[in-house]
Amino acid sequence: MNSVIYPALNIDMKKLKTNLQIVSGAVRNAGCSVMIVTKSFCADPEIVKMLVESPAVDYLADSRIANIKSYAGRGKETVLLRLPQFCEIEDTVRYADISFNSEIETLRLLDGEAKKQNKIHKAVLMIDLGDLREGLYCSGGAGILSTIKETLTMKNICLYGIGANLTCYGAIIPKNENLSILSGWARRIENTFGVKLAMVSGGNSSSYYLAEKGGLPAGINNLRLGEVFILGNDTAYGNHIEGTYADAITLDAQIIELQTKRSLPEGEVGMDAFGEKPVYVDRGMMSRAILAAGRQDIDASGMTPIEPAINVLGASSDHLILDVSGSKKDYHIGDIIRFKLNYGSVLHAFTSSYVSRRYV
Ligand SMILES: *Cc1c(COP(=O)(O)O)cnc(C)c1O
């Protein structure tokens, strides 16, 4: 009866291209190369094809080697963003031209493996500017210099540069001040060891706003862009980037039940399917739609119905429950409801093998 399997992602390639043009243009104007991060869309082959063909992209990067493997050798330099696990040293050298590192032990293994594969592997050393995720602690100092010193002795490792990641864990906002610590380290390393660093990578989408207003410190020459490309979000302050589309990727789900029920469940309230104790507001009787999509497919907290009169009430593993009482539309079983997605929900939907993809 119908050919689309729901839930379905709608992927608007034209809108994504526009997003790419706008954000890569601003980043290039700020003197930076463009690294597009493919993890939020699990390196979707159609989106990757567009990126591989685009001159706006210098590097393709992911935290997962399986995603990198899917586009290695297709013309863009590939970057493993997450520090390599011991179990993926061989694949890192095989499929990633560059990897981000902070552990000398891992670098030694990469060096040994690169020798075996007869390759020179490029390493970017991560420096922690205070967000407290990966990187050598910048206020330590000695650890950075000793790691660089040994890395420079490795025959099959090329010290390609340094980088920092902010906002992802500690929610620390990139500023000229903290990124200047990074560019300062680049100068110090170059002067101390007489080397030239090809890359000084100044962060992710949260650094975009600095590039846009010309506020990046001199010496930062690369940014890594995920969310700002997919959703047009400056993730430092949550502003929408002018001209970009927040709805290049939307999700459709199908109504499987539509009934008038109370807004308050009946009986003693215990734990829900996820061990949480729900809280309800009594809104009397309401028209409730159940959609065939659940936590295995989506993150309901990050979904906004395109029709503003619809409210998301919650989700269990396989069901999404909506209040459609406020809608003027006359919904029926089988109808499709469309949602805008936030970053977490995009990630979730692309990761689920139960969610199909449509390209427009
Ligand atoms: C995920 C990730 C990015 C991309 O982050 P966005 O906020 O989506 O731009 C960049 N760098 C590293 C190290 C990452 O892990």
GROMACS .gro file of C-alpha atoms and ligand atoms in nm:
model
  375
    1MET     CA    1   0.000   0.000   0.000
    2ASN     CA    2   0.275   0.249   0.071
    3SER     CA    3   0.640   0.244  -0.014
    4VAL     CA    4   0.781   0.466   0.261
    5ILE     CA    5   0.863   0.292   0.584
    6TYR     CA    6   0.813   0.508   0.891
    7PRO     CA    7   0.968   0.653   1.094
    8ALA     CA    8   1.153   0.822   0.809
    9LEU     CA    9   1.418   1.091   0.797
   10ASN     CA   10   1.372   1.353   0.527
   11ILE     CA   11   1.710   1.475   0.410
   12ASP     CA   12   1.701   1.788   0.197
   13MET     CA   13   2.026   1.786   0.004
   14LYS     CA   14   1.973   2.136  -0.135
   15LYS     CA   15   1.932   2.282   0.211
   16LEU     CA   16   2.239   2.096   0.335
   17LYS     CA   17   2.438   2.234   0.043
   18THR     CA   18   2.328   2.584   0.135
   19ASN     CA   19   2.430   2.526   0.497
   20LEU     CA   20   2.768   2.402   0.378
   21GLN     CA   21   2.826   2.702   0.152
   22ILE     CA   22   2.742   2.951   0.425
   23VAL     CA   23   2.936   2.799   0.713
   24SER     CA   24   3.240   2.696   0.509
   25GLY     CA   25   3.252   3.044   0.355
   26ALA     CA   26   3.262   3.214   0.695
   27VAL     CA   27   3.523   2.973   0.829
   28ARG     CA   28   3.743   3.019   0.523
   29ASN     CA   29   3.714   3.397   0.551
   30ALA     CA   30   3.850   3.364   0.903
   31GLY     CA   31   4.162   3.196   0.762
   32CYS     CA   32   4.065   2.843   0.858
   33SER     CA   33   4.044   2.516   0.671
   34VAL     CA   34   3.710   2.331   0.688
   35MET     CA   35   3.671   1.995   0.858
   36ILE     CA   36   3.320   1.854   0.833
   37VAL     CA   37   3.223   1.612   1.109
   38THR     CA   38   3.012   1.322   0.987
   39LYS     CA   39   2.919   1.151   1.314
   40SER     CA   40   2.578   1.307   1.375
   41PHE     CA   41   2.453   1.159   1.048
   42CYS     CA   42   2.653   0.835   1.081
   43ALA     CA   43   2.840   0.920   0.761
   44ASP     CA   44   2.521   0.882   0.556
   45PRO     CA   45   2.641   0.784   0.205
   46GLU     CA   46   2.439   1.047   0.016
   47ILE     CA   47   2.551   1.332   0.241
   48VAL     CA   48   2.909   1.205   0.228
   49LYS     CA   49   2.891   1.195  -0.152
   50MET     CA   50   2.791   1.560  -0.158
   51LEU     CA   51   3.076   1.648   0.082
   52VAL     CA   52   3.335   1.447  -0.108
   53GLU     CA   53   3.240   1.631  -0.427
   54SER     CA   54   3.239   1.976  -0.268
   55PRO     CA   55   3.546   2.198  -0.296
   56ALA     CA   56   3.426   2.371   0.022
   57VAL     CA   57   3.543   2.075   0.231
   58ASP     CA   58   3.908   2.008   0.321
   59TYR     CA   59   3.878   1.724   0.572
   60LEU     CA   60   3.613   1.468   0.665
   61ALA     CA   61   3.617   1.365   1.030
   62ASP     CA   62   3.441   1.125   1.261
   63SER     CA   63   3.480   0.979   1.608
   64ARG     CA   64   3.416   0.628   1.476
   65ILE     CA   65   3.655   0.439   1.256
   66ALA     CA   66   3.371   0.244   1.090
   67ASN     CA   67   3.235   0.571   0.949
   68ILE     CA   68   3.577   0.685   0.832
   69LYS     CA   69   3.633   0.350   0.662
   70SER     CA   70   3.325   0.419   0.448
   71TYR     CA   71   3.485   0.726   0.288
   72ALA     CA   72   3.860   0.670   0.317
   73GLY     CA   73   4.045   0.711  -0.012
   74ARG     CA   74   3.772   0.913  -0.181
   75GLY     CA   75   3.965   1.236  -0.213
   76LYS     CA   76   3.932   1.414   0.122
   77GLU     CA   77   4.180   1.377   0.406
   78THR     CA   78   4.021   1.170   0.681
   79VAL     CA   79   4.045   1.244   1.052
   80LEU     CA   80   3.972   1.027   1.356
   81LEU     CA   81   3.845   1.272   1.619
   82ARG     CA   82   3.814   1.042   1.917
   83LEU     CA   83   4.140   0.927   2.071
   84PRO     CA   84   4.215   0.585   1.918
   85GLN     CA   85   4.138   0.279   2.128
   86PHE     CA   86   4.409   0.014   2.149
   87CYS     CA   87   4.172  -0.218   1.961
   88GLU     CA   88   4.154   0.013   1.661
   89ILE     CA   89   4.520   0.109   1.609
   90GLU     CA   90   4.548  -0.093   1.288
   91ASP     CA   91   4.230   0.051   1.135
   92THR     CA   92   4.323   0.401   1.245
   93VAL     CA   93   4.647   0.386   1.048
   94ARG     CA   94   4.473   0.212   0.758
   95TYR     CA   95   4.174   0.445   0.716
   96ALA     CA   96   4.251   0.774   0.893
   97ASP     CA   97   4.515   1.004   0.749
   98ILE     CA   98   4.513   1.201   1.073
   99SER     CA   99   4.417   1.111   1.430
  100PHE     CA  100   4.370   1.322   1.742
  101ASN     CA  101   4.579   1.206   2.037
  102SER     CA  102   4.673   1.287   2.393
  103GLU     CA  103   4.845   0.966   2.513
  104ILE     CA  104   5.207   0.888   2.438
  105GLU     CA  105   5.142   0.514   2.475
  106THR     CA  106   4.883   0.530   2.197
  107LEU     CA  107   5.117   0.734   1.979
  108ARG     CA  108   5.386   0.468   2.023
  109LEU     CA  109   5.144   0.201   1.904
  110LEU     CA  110   5.040   0.414   1.606
  111ASP     CA  111   5.407   0.464   1.518
  112GLY     CA  112   5.471   0.090   1.530
  113GLU     CA  113   5.164   0.012   1.325
  114ALA     CA  114   5.242   0.283   1.068
  115LYS     CA  115   5.588   0.128   1.027
  116LYS     CA  116   5.424  -0.209   0.960
  117GLN     CA  117   5.193  -0.056   0.701
  118ASN     CA  118   5.479   0.145   0.556
  119LYS     CA  119   5.296   0.474   0.614
  120ILE     CA  120   5.347   0.807   0.779
  121HIS     CA  121   5.051   0.871   1.010
  122LYS     CA  122   4.970   1.231   1.101
  123ALA     CA  123   4.897   1.310   1.465
  124VAL     CA  124   4.725   1.612   1.613
  125LEU     CA  125   4.798   1.655   1.983
  126MET     CA  126   4.495   1.762   2.183
  127ILE     CA  127   4.532   2.023   2.454
  128ASP     CA  128   4.265   2.062   2.722
  129LEU     CA  129   4.183   2.429   2.767
  130GLY     CA  130   3.955   2.362   3.063
  131ASP     CA  131   3.652   2.182   2.924
  132LEU     CA  132   3.787   1.864   3.089
  133ARG     CA  133   3.730   1.620   2.809
  134GLU     CA  134   4.028   1.498   2.601
  135GLY     CA  135   4.367   1.665   2.585
  136LEU     CA  136   4.684   1.724   2.779
  137TYR     CA  137   4.615   1.971   3.054
  138CYS     CA  138   4.737   2.311   2.938
  139SER     CA  139   4.823   2.435   3.284
  140GLY     CA  140   5.056   2.136   3.326
  141GLY     CA  141   5.295   2.243   3.050
  142ALA     CA  142   5.568   1.987   3.110
  143GLY     CA  143   5.344   1.701   2.990
  144ILE     CA  144   5.282   1.878   2.661
  145LEU     CA  145   5.649   1.945   2.589
  146SER     CA  146   5.766   1.594   2.682
  147THR     CA  147   5.491   1.435   2.468
  148ILE     CA  148   5.583   1.656   2.172
  149LYS     CA  149   5.951   1.582   2.223
  150GLU     CA  150   5.901   1.206   2.206
  151THR     CA  151   5.648   1.226   1.923
  152LEU     CA  152   5.902   1.416   1.713
  153THR     CA  153   6.143   1.122   1.747
  154MET     CA  154   5.888   0.877   1.598
  155LYS     CA  155   5.985   0.779   1.247
  156ASN     CA  156   5.636   0.694   1.120
  157ILE     CA  157   5.443   0.969   1.296
  158CYS     CA  158   5.425   1.322   1.161
  159LEU     CA  159   5.332   1.581   1.423
  160TYR     CA  160   5.066   1.750   1.212
  161GLY     CA  161   4.943   1.998   1.468
  162ILE     CA  162   4.759   2.066   1.789
  163GLY     CA  163   4.393   2.111   1.868
  164ALA     CA  164   4.141   2.176   2.140
  165ASN     CA  165   3.784   2.077   2.205
  166LEU     CA  166   3.546   2.293   2.406
  167THR     CA  167   3.179   2.301   2.506
  168CYS     CA  168   3.105   1.930   2.448
  169TYR     CA  169   3.152   1.821   2.808
  170GLY     CA  170   3.219   2.116   3.038
  171ALA     CA  171   3.006   2.356   2.828
  172ILE     CA  172   3.298   2.602   2.831
  173ILE     CA  173   3.253   2.867   2.562
  174PRO     CA  174   3.543   2.932   2.324
  175LYS     CA  175   3.671   3.288   2.355
  176ASN     CA  176   3.964   3.477   2.222
  177GLU     CA  177   4.126   3.431   2.566
  178ASN     CA  178   4.112   3.051   2.596
  179LEU     CA  179   4.184   2.990   2.227
  180SER     CA  180   4.483   3.222   2.256
  181ILE     CA  181   4.630   2.968   2.498
  182LEU     CA  182   4.613   2.716   2.212
  183SER     CA  183   4.772   2.945   1.955
  184GLY     CA  184   5.031   3.039   2.217
  185TRP     CA  185   5.118   2.672   2.258
  186ALA     CA  186   5.153   2.638   1.881
  187ARG     CA  187   5.410   2.920   1.878
  188ARG     CA  188   5.591   2.780   2.181
  189ILE     CA  189   5.613   2.432   2.026
  190GLU     CA  190   5.733   2.572   1.693
  191ASN     CA  191   6.000   2.786   1.862
  192THR     CA  192   6.115   2.520   2.108
  193PHE     CA  193   6.151   2.240   1.856
  194GLY     CA  194   6.209   2.429   1.533
  195VAL     CA  195   5.909   2.266   1.363
  196LYS     CA  196   5.612   2.402   1.171
  197LEU     CA  197   5.265   2.287   1.274
  198ALA     CA  198   5.035   2.246   0.975
  199MET     CA  199   4.716   2.248   1.181
  200VAL     CA  200   4.601   2.445   1.484
  201SER     CA  201   4.243   2.328   1.523
  202GLY     CA  202   4.040   2.572   1.728
  203GLY     CA  203   3.732   2.372   1.811
  204ASN     CA  204   3.391   2.269   1.684
  205SER     CA  205   3.064   2.444   1.601
  206SER     CA  206   3.087   2.641   1.925
  207SER     CA  207   3.389   2.828   1.783
  208TYR     CA  208   3.196   2.923   1.469
  209TYR     CA  209   3.061   3.247   1.612
  210LEU     CA  210   3.420   3.369   1.666
  211ALA     CA  211   3.509   3.294   1.304
  212GLU     CA  212   3.196   3.475   1.190
  213LYS     CA  213   3.278   3.795   1.380
  214GLY     CA  214   3.653   3.782   1.317
  215GLY     CA  215   3.731   3.701   1.680
  216LEU     CA  216   3.954   3.396   1.640
  217PRO     CA  217   4.308   3.452   1.762
  218ALA     CA  218   4.577   3.463   1.492
  219GLY     CA  219   4.732   3.121   1.443
  220ILE     CA  220   4.410   2.920   1.462
  221ASN     CA  221   4.379   2.775   1.113
  222ASN     CA  222   4.113   2.501   1.129
  223LEU     CA  223   3.762   2.447   1.264
  224ARG     CA  224   3.564   2.124   1.287
  225LEU     CA  225   3.198   2.162   1.197
  226GLY     CA  226   2.919   1.921   1.278
  227GLU     CA  227   2.605   2.076   1.422
  228VAL     CA  228   2.650   2.414   1.256
  229PHE     CA  229   2.648   2.238   0.918
  230ILE     CA  230   2.355   2.004   0.988
  231LEU     CA  231   2.131   2.243   1.183
  232GLY     CA  232   2.276   2.590   1.130
  233ASN     CA  233   2.329   2.628   1.506
  234ASP     CA  234   2.599   2.830   1.670
  235THR     CA  235   2.641   2.600   1.969
  236ALA     CA  236   2.816   2.853   2.192
  237TYR     CA  237   2.508   3.068   2.243
  238GLY     CA  238   2.245   2.870   2.053
  239ASN     CA  239   2.191   3.134   1.784
  240HIS     CA  240   2.066   3.040   1.441
  241ILE     CA  241   2.310   3.122   1.161
  242GLU     CA  242   2.149   3.357   0.913
  243GLY     CA  243   2.072   3.198   0.576
  244THR     CA  244   2.111   2.839   0.698
  245TYR     CA  245   1.832   2.585   0.738
  246ALA     CA  246   1.745   2.426   1.073
  247ASP     CA  247   1.506   2.190   0.893
  248ALA     CA  248   1.736   2.036   0.634
  249ILE     CA  249   1.670   1.716   0.826
  250THR     CA  250   1.321   1.635   0.957
  251LEU     CA  251   1.153   1.320   1.078
  252ASP     CA  252   0.814   1.174   0.983
  253ALA     CA  253   0.626   0.924   1.199
  254GLN     CA  254   0.291   0.757   1.148
  255ILE     CA  255  -0.018   0.763   1.372
  256ILE     CA  256  -0.121   0.414   1.489
  257GLU     CA  257  -0.377   0.515   1.752
  258LEU     CA  258  -0.587   0.826   1.790
  259GLN     CA  259  -0.822   0.835   2.087
  260THR     CA  260  -0.965   1.068   2.343
  261LYS     CA  261  -0.829   0.983   2.687
  262ARG     CA  262  -0.769   1.150   3.018
  263SER     CA  263  -0.452   1.348   3.065
  264LEU     CA  264  -0.392   1.175   3.401
  265PRO     CA  265  -0.318   0.804   3.415
  266GLU     CA  266  -0.535   0.603   3.654
  267GLY     CA  267  -0.396   0.401   3.945
  268GLU     CA  268  -0.085   0.425   4.160
  269VAL     CA  269   0.211   0.590   3.987
  270GLY     CA  270   0.528   0.375   3.996
  271MET     CA  271   0.829   0.376   3.764
  272ASP     CA  272   0.798   0.400   3.385
  273ALA     CA  273   0.977   0.164   3.143
  274PHE     CA  274   1.303   0.353   3.203
  275GLY     CA  275   1.291   0.359   3.583
  276GLU     CA  276   1.176   0.719   3.599
  277LYS     CA  277   0.880   0.847   3.797
  278PRO     CA  278   0.663   1.052   3.561
  279VAL     CA  279   0.487   1.373   3.661
  280TYR     CA  280   0.152   1.459   3.499
  281VAL     CA  281  -0.049   1.775   3.463
  282ASP     CA  282  -0.427   1.742   3.462
  283ARG     CA  283  -0.555   1.898   3.141
  284GLY     CA  284  -0.885   1.711   3.142
  285MET     CA  285  -0.974   1.493   2.843
  286MET     CA  286  -0.745   1.519   2.542
  287SER     CA  287  -0.711   1.389   2.191
  288ARG     CA  288  -0.402   1.168   2.204
  289ALA     CA  289  -0.213   1.033   1.906
  290ILE     CA  290   0.028   0.745   1.935
  291LEU     CA  291   0.302   0.731   1.672
  292ALA     CA  292   0.510   0.428   1.581
  293ALA     CA  293   0.846   0.569   1.691
  294GLY     CA  294   1.010   0.537   2.029
  295ARG     CA  295   1.326   0.572   2.224
  296GLN     CA  296   1.490   0.306   2.014
  297ASP     CA  297   1.460   0.545   1.719
  298ILE     CA  298   1.445   0.899   1.850
  299ASP     CA  299   1.503   1.123   2.146
  300ALA     CA  300   1.157   1.266   2.212
  301SER     CA  301   1.294   1.555   2.419
  302GLY     CA  302   1.468   1.684   2.106
  303MET     CA  303   1.169   1.670   1.871
  304THR     CA  304   0.947   1.964   1.784
  305PRO     CA  305   0.633   1.906   1.577
  306ILE     CA  306   0.626   2.135   1.273
  307GLU     CA  307   0.265   2.209   1.365
  308PRO     CA  308   0.297   2.425   1.676
  309ALA     CA  309  -0.041   2.320   1.823
  310ILE     CA  310   0.084   1.965   1.883
  311ASN     CA  311   0.254   1.877   2.213
  312VAL     CA  312   0.490   1.587   2.270
  313LEU     CA  313   0.380   1.412   2.590
  314GLY     CA  314   0.646   1.145   2.606
  315ALA     CA  315   0.787   0.826   2.461
  316SER     CA  316   0.846   0.467   2.558
  317SER     CA  317   1.072   0.226   2.368
  318ASP     CA  318   0.850   0.205   2.059
  319HIS     CA  319   0.574   0.463   2.106
  320LEU     CA  320   0.563   0.839   2.089
  321ILE     CA  321   0.260   1.000   2.251
  322LEU     CA  322   0.126   1.336   2.139
  323ASP     CA  323  -0.149   1.570   2.251
  324VAL     CA  324  -0.321   1.685   1.932
  325SER     CA  325  -0.618   1.849   2.107
  326GLY     CA  326  -0.505   2.199   2.010
  327SER     CA  327  -0.479   2.117   1.640
  328LYS     CA  328  -0.736   2.243   1.390
  329LYS     CA  329  -0.647   1.956   1.157
  330ASP     CA  330  -0.866   1.649   1.153
  331TYR     CA  331  -0.615   1.371   1.202
  332HIS     CA  332  -0.674   1.006   1.111
  333ILE     CA  333  -0.495   0.680   1.174
  334GLY     CA  334  -0.220   0.646   0.914
  335ASP     CA  335  -0.151   1.019   0.897
  336ILE     CA  336   0.205   1.141   0.919
  337ILE     CA  337   0.334   1.392   1.172
  338ARG     CA  338   0.653   1.581   1.088
  339PHE     CA  339   0.913   1.699   1.341
  340LYS     CA  340   1.215   1.923   1.353
  341LEU     CA  341   1.506   1.762   1.537
  342ASN     CA  342   1.778   1.888   1.765
  343TYR     CA  343   2.132   1.753   1.750
  344GLY     CA  344   2.071   1.464   1.991
  345SER     CA  345   1.763   1.355   1.804
  346VAL     CA  346   1.938   1.372   1.465
  347LEU     CA  347   2.215   1.153   1.605
  348HIS     CA  348   1.964   0.912   1.753
  349ALA     CA  349   1.753   0.882   1.438
  350PHE     CA  350   2.051   0.822   1.208
  351THR     CA  351   2.187   0.564   1.449
  352SER     CA  352   1.866   0.359   1.457
  353SER     CA  353   1.845   0.096   1.186
  354TYR     CA  354   1.465   0.116   1.219
  355VAL     CA  355   1.451   0.469   1.077
  356SER     CA  356   1.444   0.492   0.698
  357ARG     CA  357   1.589   0.779   0.493
  358ARG     CA  358   1.440   0.981   0.211
  359TYR     CA  359   1.641   1.228   0.007
  360VAL     CA  360   1.472   1.531  -0.146
  361LIG     C1  361   3.186   1.579   1.774
  361LIG     C2  362   3.313   1.654   1.760
  361LIG     C3  363   3.318   1.769   1.680
  361LIG     C4  364   3.195   1.826   1.611
  361LIG     O1  365   3.118   1.895   1.705
  361LIG     P1  366   2.995   1.990   1.661
  361LIG     O2  367   2.959   2.060   1.786
  361LIG     O3  368   2.889   1.901   1.609
  361LIG     O4  369   3.047   2.083   1.558
  361LIG     C5  370   3.439   1.832   1.667
  361LIG     N1  371   3.549   1.787   1.730
  361LIG     C6  372   3.550   1.678   1.809
  361LIG     C7  373   3.676   1.635   1.876
  361LIG     C8  374   3.430   1.608   1.827
  361LIG     O5  375   3.430   1.499   1.905
   0.00000   0.00000   0.00000
